[in-house]
Amino acid sequence: GVEFPQSANGPMQLIGQFNFDELPTLEGFPETGILQLFIGTDDIFGLDSEGGSLVRYLPDASAPSVGSMPLLDKQTNYHGPLDQPMVGITLRGTATAESISRGDRGLFELTSPGPRVFLRKSDAYRTIHTVPWGWVIVRDGAPGQRWTHWERNVGEGAALDAARSAYLSLAVAEGYRVDPTMDAHLVPLPEVKGDGDKLGGYPFFTQEDPRESGDERILLAQIDTGEGLMWGDSGVANWFIHPDDLAQRDFSKVQFNWDCY
């Protein structure tokens, strides 16, 4: 077995556990083993403190022990979202697909103003998006692959126009050609709130996405306020991971975030 996790404030709180042996297959996620989410028991649940949260993956779901959970007394030494910290809550759900949520930073970047050029090279696509306040955003993608994204602040006015022309020339040199029909393939995005408990998918926030522009981390898990569980004032908690780390089953750099109204 392994020791139960500790933080500077004492024993951590096991706030979520997912047994992949009992779940439908989710692309990119493990198919076996247990994923455990731990948070701190201070008054901000370990947010923004080194070692204040932990994500642990146990490849063998039949491992003998993960350590005994210390007694957490709501009245004396426990700050946390659970009404009864020693009583488990079952999270239930089904496998489904969802569109990008309205609070996801990627939606803001997709819908921000400024001209876009759509280019195609066989089945590969590239968009060059110039935002009026001085940014060039380039996205590459292909069917069945994750889109890559990079951007550069080049300045406004003539500098922005020059950068747009340069990136367009570079794309043409790489074999891309402008596709004037791309607009015909665009469809309106549905309004998706993104709330609820989930593995993967798109996040919900009561405030704003903590990821900076260009951050490629995706939602690993989300636990929302519900019966017996309250993040501050009806808030929500998210865990973010880079897709490369997820593929390597490396959960050491997961970002924990929670916010509330």
Short mmCIF file of N, CA and C in Angstrom, two decimals, residues 83-232:
data_model
loop_
_atom_site.label_atom_id
_atom_site.label_comp_id
_atom_site.label_asym_id
_atom_site.label_seq_id
_atom_site.Cartn_x
_atom_site.Cartn_y
_atom_site.Cartn_z
N ASP A 83 -20.25 18.28 3.30
CA ASP A 83 -20.99 18.43 4.55
C ASP A 83 -20.57 17.37 5.56
N GLN A 84 -20.35 16.14 5.09
CA GLN A 84 -19.91 15.05 5.94
C GLN A 84 -18.63 14.46 5.33
N PRO A 85 -17.48 14.95 5.77
CA PRO A 85 -16.22 14.59 5.11
C PRO A 85 -15.87 13.11 5.17
N MET A 86 -16.48 12.35 6.06
CA MET A 86 -16.17 10.93 6.15
C MET A 86 -17.21 10.06 5.45
N VAL A 87 -18.16 10.69 4.77
CA VAL A 87 -19.21 9.95 4.08
C VAL A 87 -19.06 10.19 2.58
N GLY A 88 -18.91 9.14 1.79
CA GLY A 88 -18.71 9.27 0.36
C GLY A 88 -19.98 9.64 -0.38
N ILE A 89 -19.80 10.30 -1.51
CA ILE A 89 -20.90 10.66 -2.40
C ILE A 89 -20.64 10.00 -3.75
N THR A 90 -21.62 9.31 -4.28
CA THR A 90 -21.45 8.64 -5.56
C THR A 90 -21.73 9.60 -6.71
N LEU A 91 -20.78 9.70 -7.64
CA LEU A 91 -20.95 10.50 -8.83
C LEU A 91 -21.41 9.59 -9.96
N ARG A 92 -22.52 9.92 -10.58
CA ARG A 92 -23.06 9.07 -11.64
C ARG A 92 -23.11 9.86 -12.95
N GLY A 93 -22.86 9.15 -14.04
CA GLY A 93 -22.91 9.82 -15.33
C GLY A 93 -22.90 8.82 -16.47
N THR A 94 -22.95 9.35 -17.68
CA THR A 94 -22.92 8.52 -18.87
C THR A 94 -21.95 9.12 -19.87
N ALA A 95 -21.44 8.28 -20.77
CA ALA A 95 -20.54 8.77 -21.81
C ALA A 95 -21.34 9.59 -22.82
N THR A 96 -20.86 10.78 -23.14
CA THR A 96 -21.56 11.66 -24.06
C THR A 96 -20.57 12.59 -24.73
N ALA A 97 -20.99 13.26 -25.76
CA ALA A 97 -20.18 14.27 -26.44
C ALA A 97 -20.77 15.64 -26.15
N GLU A 98 -19.91 16.65 -26.07
CA GLU A 98 -20.40 18.00 -25.84
C GLU A 98 -19.57 19.00 -26.63
N SER A 99 -20.19 20.12 -26.95
CA SER A 99 -19.49 21.20 -27.64
C SER A 99 -18.75 22.04 -26.62
N ILE A 100 -17.87 22.90 -27.11
CA ILE A 100 -17.09 23.77 -26.23
C ILE A 100 -18.02 24.63 -25.38
N SER A 101 -17.69 24.78 -24.11
CA SER A 101 -18.55 25.51 -23.18
C SER A 101 -18.31 27.01 -23.27
N ARG A 102 -19.31 27.76 -22.82
CA ARG A 102 -19.27 29.21 -22.99
C ARG A 102 -18.18 29.87 -22.16
N GLY A 103 -17.69 29.21 -21.09
CA GLY A 103 -16.65 29.81 -20.27
C GLY A 103 -15.25 29.42 -20.67
N ASP A 104 -15.10 28.48 -21.61
CA ASP A 104 -13.79 28.02 -22.04
C ASP A 104 -13.06 29.14 -22.78
N ARG A 105 -11.78 29.36 -22.40
CA ARG A 105 -11.03 30.45 -23.04
C ARG A 105 -10.92 30.24 -24.55
N GLY A 106 -10.91 28.99 -24.99
CA GLY A 106 -10.83 28.74 -26.42
C GLY A 106 -12.00 29.29 -27.19
N LEU A 107 -13.18 29.36 -26.56
CA LEU A 107 -14.35 29.91 -27.24
C LEU A 107 -14.17 31.41 -27.46
N PHE A 108 -13.59 32.10 -26.46
CA PHE A 108 -13.33 33.54 -26.62
C PHE A 108 -12.39 33.77 -27.79
N GLU A 109 -11.35 32.93 -27.90
CA GLU A 109 -10.40 33.11 -28.99
C GLU A 109 -11.03 32.80 -30.34
N LEU A 110 -11.93 31.82 -30.35
CA LEU A 110 -12.60 31.47 -31.60
C LEU A 110 -13.56 32.56 -32.05
N THR A 111 -14.16 33.26 -31.10
CA THR A 111 -15.20 34.24 -31.44
C THR A 111 -14.71 35.68 -31.35
N SER A 112 -13.44 35.91 -31.03
CA SER A 112 -12.93 37.28 -30.96
C SER A 112 -12.90 37.89 -32.36
N PRO A 113 -13.00 39.22 -32.45
CA PRO A 113 -13.12 39.87 -33.76
C PRO A 113 -11.82 39.83 -34.54
N GLY A 114 -11.93 40.20 -35.82
CA GLY A 114 -10.76 40.27 -36.68
C GLY A 114 -10.86 39.30 -37.84
N PRO A 115 -10.21 39.64 -38.95
CA PRO A 115 -10.30 38.78 -40.15
C PRO A 115 -9.56 37.45 -39.97
N ARG A 116 -10.11 36.42 -40.61
CA ARG A 116 -9.49 35.10 -40.63
C ARG A 116 -9.27 34.66 -42.06
N VAL A 117 -8.16 33.97 -42.28
CA VAL A 117 -7.91 33.33 -43.57
C VAL A 117 -7.91 31.83 -43.34
N PHE A 118 -8.71 31.09 -44.12
CA PHE A 118 -8.77 29.64 -44.04
C PHE A 118 -7.95 29.05 -45.18
N LEU A 119 -7.05 28.12 -44.83
CA LEU A 119 -6.20 27.50 -45.85
C LEU A 119 -6.28 25.98 -45.71
N ARG A 120 -6.01 25.29 -46.81
CA ARG A 120 -6.08 23.83 -46.80
C ARG A 120 -4.87 23.26 -47.54
N LYS A 121 -4.35 22.14 -47.04
CA LYS A 121 -3.32 21.35 -47.72
C LYS A 121 -3.74 19.89 -47.60
N SER A 122 -4.36 19.36 -48.66
CA SER A 122 -4.94 18.03 -48.60
C SER A 122 -6.00 18.01 -47.50
N ASP A 123 -5.86 17.14 -46.50
CA ASP A 123 -6.83 17.08 -45.41
C ASP A 123 -6.46 17.99 -44.23
N ALA A 124 -5.32 18.67 -44.31
CA ALA A 124 -4.87 19.54 -43.22
C ALA A 124 -5.42 20.95 -43.42
N TYR A 125 -5.67 21.61 -42.29
CA TYR A 125 -6.23 22.96 -42.32
C TYR A 125 -5.35 23.91 -41.52
N ARG A 126 -5.39 25.16 -41.91
CA ARG A 126 -4.73 26.21 -41.12
C ARG A 126 -5.60 27.45 -41.16
N THR A 127 -5.74 28.10 -40.02
CA THR A 127 -6.40 29.40 -39.98
C THR A 127 -5.41 30.44 -39.47
N ILE A 128 -5.43 31.59 -40.08
CA ILE A 128 -4.61 32.72 -39.63
C ILE A 128 -5.59 33.82 -39.23
N HIS A 129 -5.59 34.15 -37.96
CA HIS A 129 -6.57 35.07 -37.38
C HIS A 129 -5.82 36.28 -36.83
N THR A 130 -6.13 37.45 -37.31
CA THR A 130 -5.52 38.67 -36.79
C THR A 130 -6.55 39.44 -35.97
N VAL A 131 -6.22 39.63 -34.69
CA VAL A 131 -7.11 40.29 -33.74
C VAL A 131 -6.75 41.78 -33.69
N PRO A 132 -7.72 42.68 -33.74
CA PRO A 132 -7.43 44.11 -33.88
C PRO A 132 -6.46 44.69 -32.87
N TRP A 133 -6.40 44.12 -31.65
CA TRP A 133 -5.49 44.70 -30.65
C TRP A 133 -4.09 44.12 -30.73
N GLY A 134 -3.71 43.53 -31.88
CA GLY A 134 -2.30 43.26 -32.13
C GLY A 134 -1.85 41.83 -32.12
N TRP A 135 -2.76 40.86 -32.10
CA TRP A 135 -2.36 39.46 -32.02
C TRP A 135 -2.59 38.74 -33.34
N VAL A 136 -1.63 37.85 -33.67
CA VAL A 136 -1.81 36.90 -34.75
C VAL A 136 -1.97 35.53 -34.12
N ILE A 137 -3.07 34.83 -34.43
CA ILE A 137 -3.34 33.51 -33.88
C ILE A 137 -3.39 32.52 -35.03
N VAL A 138 -2.56 31.50 -34.97
CA VAL A 138 -2.48 30.49 -36.02
C VAL A 138 -2.89 29.14 -35.43
N ARG A 139 -3.79 28.44 -36.10
CA ARG A 139 -4.23 27.11 -35.67
C ARG A 139 -4.06 26.13 -36.82
N ASP A 140 -3.48 24.98 -36.51
CA ASP A 140 -3.34 23.89 -37.47
C ASP A 140 -4.15 22.70 -37.01
N GLY A 141 -4.75 21.99 -37.95
CA GLY A 141 -5.53 20.81 -37.57
C GLY A 141 -5.77 19.90 -38.76
N ALA A 142 -6.25 18.72 -38.46
CA ALA A 142 -6.60 17.73 -39.47
C ALA A 142 -7.66 16.82 -38.87
N PRO A 143 -8.46 16.17 -39.70
CA PRO A 143 -9.51 15.28 -39.18
C PRO A 143 -8.95 14.22 -38.24
N GLY A 144 -9.58 14.08 -37.08
CA GLY A 144 -9.16 13.07 -36.12
C GLY A 144 -7.95 13.43 -35.29
N GLN A 145 -7.43 14.66 -35.44
CA GLN A 145 -6.25 15.08 -34.69
C GLN A 145 -6.59 16.32 -33.85
N ARG A 146 -5.83 16.47 -32.76
CA ARG A 146 -6.01 17.64 -31.91
C ARG A 146 -5.40 18.87 -32.58
N TRP A 147 -6.13 19.95 -32.57
CA TRP A 147 -5.64 21.19 -33.18
C TRP A 147 -4.48 21.75 -32.36
N THR A 148 -3.47 22.25 -33.06
CA THR A 148 -2.38 22.96 -32.40
C THR A 148 -2.63 24.45 -32.55
N HIS A 149 -2.08 25.22 -31.63
CA HIS A 149 -2.43 26.64 -31.52
C HIS A 149 -1.19 27.40 -31.08
N TRP A 150 -0.89 28.47 -31.77
CA TRP A 150 0.16 29.36 -31.27
C TRP A 150 -0.19 30.79 -31.67
N GLU A 151 0.40 31.73 -30.98
CA GLU A 151 0.05 33.13 -31.22
C GLU A 151 1.24 34.04 -30.92
N ARG A 152 1.14 35.25 -31.43
CA ARG A 152 2.23 36.22 -31.23
C ARG A 152 1.64 37.62 -31.21
N ASN A 153 2.10 38.41 -30.26
CA ASN A 153 1.69 39.81 -30.19
C ASN A 153 2.65 40.63 -31.03
N VAL A 154 2.17 41.15 -32.15
CA VAL A 154 3.05 41.84 -33.09
C VAL A 154 2.81 43.35 -33.11
N GLY A 155 1.78 43.82 -32.42
CA GLY A 155 1.46 45.24 -32.44
C GLY A 155 0.31 45.52 -33.39
N GLU A 156 -0.22 46.70 -33.31
CA GLU A 156 -1.41 47.06 -34.06
C GLU A 156 -1.06 47.74 -35.38
N GLY A 157 -2.08 48.02 -36.16
CA GLY A 157 -1.92 48.80 -37.38
C GLY A 157 -1.08 48.12 -38.44
N ALA A 158 -0.10 48.87 -38.98
CA ALA A 158 0.72 48.37 -40.07
C ALA A 158 1.52 47.14 -39.67
N ALA A 159 1.95 47.06 -38.42
CA ALA A 159 2.71 45.90 -37.96
C ALA A 159 1.86 44.63 -38.01
N LEU A 160 0.59 44.78 -37.66
CA LEU A 160 -0.32 43.63 -37.69
C LEU A 160 -0.58 43.20 -39.13
N ASP A 161 -0.77 44.17 -40.03
CA ASP A 161 -1.00 43.84 -41.44
C ASP A 161 0.22 43.14 -42.03
N ALA A 162 1.42 43.62 -41.69
CA ALA A 162 2.65 43.02 -42.22
C ALA A 162 2.82 41.59 -41.71
N ALA A 163 2.49 41.37 -40.43
CA ALA A 163 2.62 40.03 -39.86
C ALA A 163 1.63 39.08 -40.52
N ARG A 164 0.42 39.54 -40.76
CA ARG A 164 -0.59 38.72 -41.43
C ARG A 164 -0.10 38.29 -42.80
N SER A 165 0.45 39.22 -43.55
CA SER A 165 0.96 38.90 -44.89
C SER A 165 2.12 37.91 -44.81
N ALA A 166 2.99 38.09 -43.82
CA ALA A 166 4.15 37.20 -43.68
C ALA A 166 3.73 35.78 -43.35
N TYR A 167 2.77 35.63 -42.43
CA TYR A 167 2.32 34.29 -42.06
C TYR A 167 1.53 33.64 -43.20
N LEU A 168 0.84 34.44 -43.98
CA LEU A 168 0.13 33.91 -45.14
C LEU A 168 1.12 33.42 -46.19
N SER A 169 2.19 34.18 -46.43
CA SER A 169 3.22 33.77 -47.38
C SER A 169 3.92 32.50 -46.92
N LEU A 170 4.15 32.39 -45.60
CA LEU A 170 4.78 31.20 -45.06
C LEU A 170 3.90 29.97 -45.26
N ALA A 171 2.61 30.14 -45.06
CA ALA A 171 1.68 29.02 -45.24
C ALA A 171 1.67 28.56 -46.70
N VAL A 172 1.65 29.52 -47.62
CA VAL A 172 1.66 29.17 -49.05
C VAL A 172 2.95 28.45 -49.41
N ALA A 173 4.08 28.90 -48.84
CA ALA A 173 5.37 28.24 -49.09
C ALA A 173 5.38 26.82 -48.56
N GLU A 174 4.58 26.55 -47.52
CA GLU A 174 4.50 25.21 -46.95
C GLU A 174 3.49 24.32 -47.68
N GLY A 175 2.88 24.86 -48.73
CA GLY A 175 1.96 24.04 -49.52
C GLY A 175 0.49 24.27 -49.24
N TYR A 176 0.15 25.21 -48.35
CA TYR A 176 -1.26 25.52 -48.08
C TYR A 176 -1.80 26.44 -49.16
N ARG A 177 -3.08 26.32 -49.42
CA ARG A 177 -3.75 27.21 -50.37
C ARG A 177 -5.02 27.76 -49.73
N VAL A 178 -5.31 29.02 -50.00
CA VAL A 178 -6.51 29.65 -49.45
C VAL A 178 -7.74 28.90 -49.97
N ASP A 179 -8.64 28.58 -49.05
CA ASP A 179 -9.88 27.88 -49.41
C ASP A 179 -11.05 28.84 -49.20
N PRO A 180 -11.54 29.46 -50.26
CA PRO A 180 -12.62 30.45 -50.12
C PRO A 180 -13.97 29.82 -49.76
N THR A 181 -14.07 28.49 -49.80
CA THR A 181 -15.34 27.84 -49.50
C THR A 181 -15.48 27.47 -48.02
N MET A 182 -14.46 27.71 -47.22
CA MET A 182 -14.49 27.26 -45.83
C MET A 182 -15.64 27.86 -45.04
N ASP A 183 -15.98 29.11 -45.34
CA ASP A 183 -17.07 29.76 -44.60
C ASP A 183 -18.38 28.98 -44.73
N ALA A 184 -18.53 28.28 -45.84
CA ALA A 184 -19.77 27.54 -46.06
C ALA A 184 -19.88 26.34 -45.13
N HIS A 185 -18.74 25.92 -44.57
CA HIS A 185 -18.75 24.75 -43.69
C HIS A 185 -18.90 25.12 -42.22
N LEU A 186 -18.92 26.41 -41.92
CA LEU A 186 -19.02 26.84 -40.52
C LEU A 186 -20.47 26.74 -40.06
N VAL A 187 -20.66 26.27 -38.85
CA VAL A 187 -22.00 26.16 -38.26
C VAL A 187 -22.01 26.87 -36.91
N PRO A 188 -23.14 27.43 -36.50
CA PRO A 188 -23.21 28.10 -35.20
C PRO A 188 -22.93 27.11 -34.06
N LEU A 189 -22.22 27.58 -33.04
CA LEU A 189 -21.96 26.75 -31.87
C LEU A 189 -23.16 26.80 -30.93
N PRO A 190 -23.57 25.67 -30.38
CA PRO A 190 -24.66 25.69 -29.41
C PRO A 190 -24.21 26.33 -28.10
N GLU A 191 -25.15 26.85 -27.36
CA GLU A 191 -24.86 27.43 -26.05
C GLU A 191 -24.72 26.32 -25.04
N VAL A 192 -23.50 26.10 -24.55
CA VAL A 192 -23.21 25.01 -23.62
C VAL A 192 -22.66 25.61 -22.32
N LYS A 193 -23.33 25.35 -21.21
CA LYS A 193 -22.89 25.88 -19.92
C LYS A 193 -21.68 25.12 -19.39
N GLY A 194 -21.70 23.80 -19.52
CA GLY A 194 -20.56 22.99 -19.13
C GLY A 194 -20.52 22.60 -17.67
N ASP A 195 -21.60 22.82 -16.92
CA ASP A 195 -21.58 22.52 -15.50
C ASP A 195 -21.78 21.02 -15.27
N GLY A 196 -21.66 20.61 -14.00
CA GLY A 196 -21.84 19.21 -13.64
C GLY A 196 -20.54 18.51 -13.36
N ASP A 197 -20.63 17.26 -12.93
CA ASP A 197 -19.46 16.43 -12.65
C ASP A 197 -19.08 15.71 -13.93
N LYS A 198 -17.77 15.64 -14.21
CA LYS A 198 -17.37 15.01 -15.46
C LYS A 198 -15.89 14.65 -15.46
N LEU A 199 -15.56 13.70 -16.32
CA LEU A 199 -14.20 13.42 -16.75
C LEU A 199 -14.08 13.89 -18.19
N GLY A 200 -13.07 14.68 -18.50
CA GLY A 200 -12.92 15.20 -19.84
C GLY A 200 -14.00 16.22 -20.17
N GLY A 201 -14.13 16.52 -21.45
CA GLY A 201 -15.12 17.50 -21.88
C GLY A 201 -14.61 18.93 -21.72
N TYR A 202 -15.54 19.86 -21.54
CA TYR A 202 -15.21 21.28 -21.42
C TYR A 202 -15.67 21.81 -20.07
N PRO A 203 -14.93 22.77 -19.52
CA PRO A 203 -15.17 23.20 -18.14
C PRO A 203 -16.27 24.23 -17.99
N PHE A 204 -16.73 24.33 -16.74
CA PHE A 204 -17.66 25.37 -16.31
C PHE A 204 -16.95 26.22 -15.27
N PHE A 205 -17.20 27.52 -15.27
CA PHE A 205 -16.64 28.42 -14.27
C PHE A 205 -17.73 29.37 -13.79
N THR A 206 -17.66 29.73 -12.53
CA THR A 206 -18.51 30.81 -12.04
C THR A 206 -17.83 32.16 -12.24
N GLN A 207 -16.50 32.15 -12.40
CA GLN A 207 -15.74 33.37 -12.64
C GLN A 207 -15.17 33.34 -14.06
N GLU A 208 -13.91 32.92 -14.21
CA GLU A 208 -13.32 32.88 -15.55
C GLU A 208 -12.28 31.77 -15.63
N ASP A 209 -11.95 31.40 -16.84
CA ASP A 209 -10.97 30.35 -17.10
C ASP A 209 -9.61 30.78 -16.57
N PRO A 210 -8.96 29.98 -15.69
CA PRO A 210 -7.66 30.37 -15.16
C PRO A 210 -6.52 30.16 -16.13
N ARG A 211 -6.76 29.45 -17.23
CA ARG A 211 -5.71 29.20 -18.20
C ARG A 211 -5.43 30.44 -19.04
N GLU A 212 -4.15 30.72 -19.24
CA GLU A 212 -3.78 31.86 -20.07
C GLU A 212 -4.04 31.53 -21.53
N SER A 213 -4.11 32.55 -22.36
CA SER A 213 -4.29 32.35 -23.78
C SER A 213 -3.15 31.50 -24.33
N GLY A 214 -3.49 30.48 -25.11
CA GLY A 214 -2.49 29.59 -25.66
C GLY A 214 -2.15 28.39 -24.80
N ASP A 215 -2.66 28.35 -23.58
CA ASP A 215 -2.45 27.21 -22.69
C ASP A 215 -3.16 26.00 -23.29
N GLU A 216 -2.43 24.91 -23.52
CA GLU A 216 -3.00 23.75 -24.19
C GLU A 216 -3.59 22.73 -23.22
N ARG A 217 -3.57 23.01 -21.93
CA ARG A 217 -4.12 22.04 -20.98
C ARG A 217 -5.63 21.89 -21.18
N ILE A 218 -6.09 20.66 -21.01
CA ILE A 218 -7.50 20.33 -21.18
C ILE A 218 -8.09 19.92 -19.84
N LEU A 219 -9.41 19.80 -19.81
CA LEU A 219 -10.07 19.41 -18.58
C LEU A 219 -9.84 17.92 -18.32
N LEU A 220 -9.26 17.62 -17.17
CA LEU A 220 -9.12 16.25 -16.72
C LEU A 220 -10.38 15.80 -16.01
N ALA A 221 -10.82 16.60 -15.06
CA ALA A 221 -12.00 16.26 -14.27
C ALA A 221 -12.63 17.52 -13.73
N GLN A 222 -13.90 17.43 -13.40
CA GLN A 222 -14.65 18.54 -12.80
C GLN A 222 -15.62 17.99 -11.78
N ILE A 223 -15.67 18.62 -10.61
CA ILE A 223 -16.65 18.27 -9.58
C ILE A 223 -17.40 19.54 -9.22
N ASP A 224 -18.68 19.52 -9.41
CA ASP A 224 -19.53 20.69 -9.25
C ASP A 224 -20.22 20.64 -7.88
N THR A 225 -20.72 21.78 -7.46
CA THR A 225 -21.54 21.84 -6.25
C THR A 225 -22.79 20.97 -6.45
N GLY A 226 -23.14 20.23 -5.42
CA GLY A 226 -24.32 19.38 -5.48
C GLY A 226 -24.74 19.00 -4.07
N GLU A 227 -25.65 18.05 -3.96
CA GLU A 227 -26.15 17.63 -2.66
C GLU A 227 -25.00 17.10 -1.79
N GLY A 228 -24.82 17.73 -0.63
CA GLY A 228 -23.78 17.31 0.29
C GLY A 228 -22.40 17.85 -0.01
N LEU A 229 -22.28 18.71 -1.04
CA LEU A 229 -20.97 19.23 -1.44
C LEU A 229 -21.14 20.66 -1.93
N MET A 230 -20.32 21.57 -1.40
CA MET A 230 -20.45 22.98 -1.74
C MET A 230 -19.05 23.62 -1.81
N TRP A 231 -18.70 24.12 -2.98
CA TRP A 231 -17.44 24.85 -3.16
C TRP A 231 -17.70 26.33 -2.88
N GLY A 232 -17.39 26.80 -1.67
CA GLY A 232 -17.64 28.20 -1.33
C GLY A 232 -19.12 28.52 -1.49
#
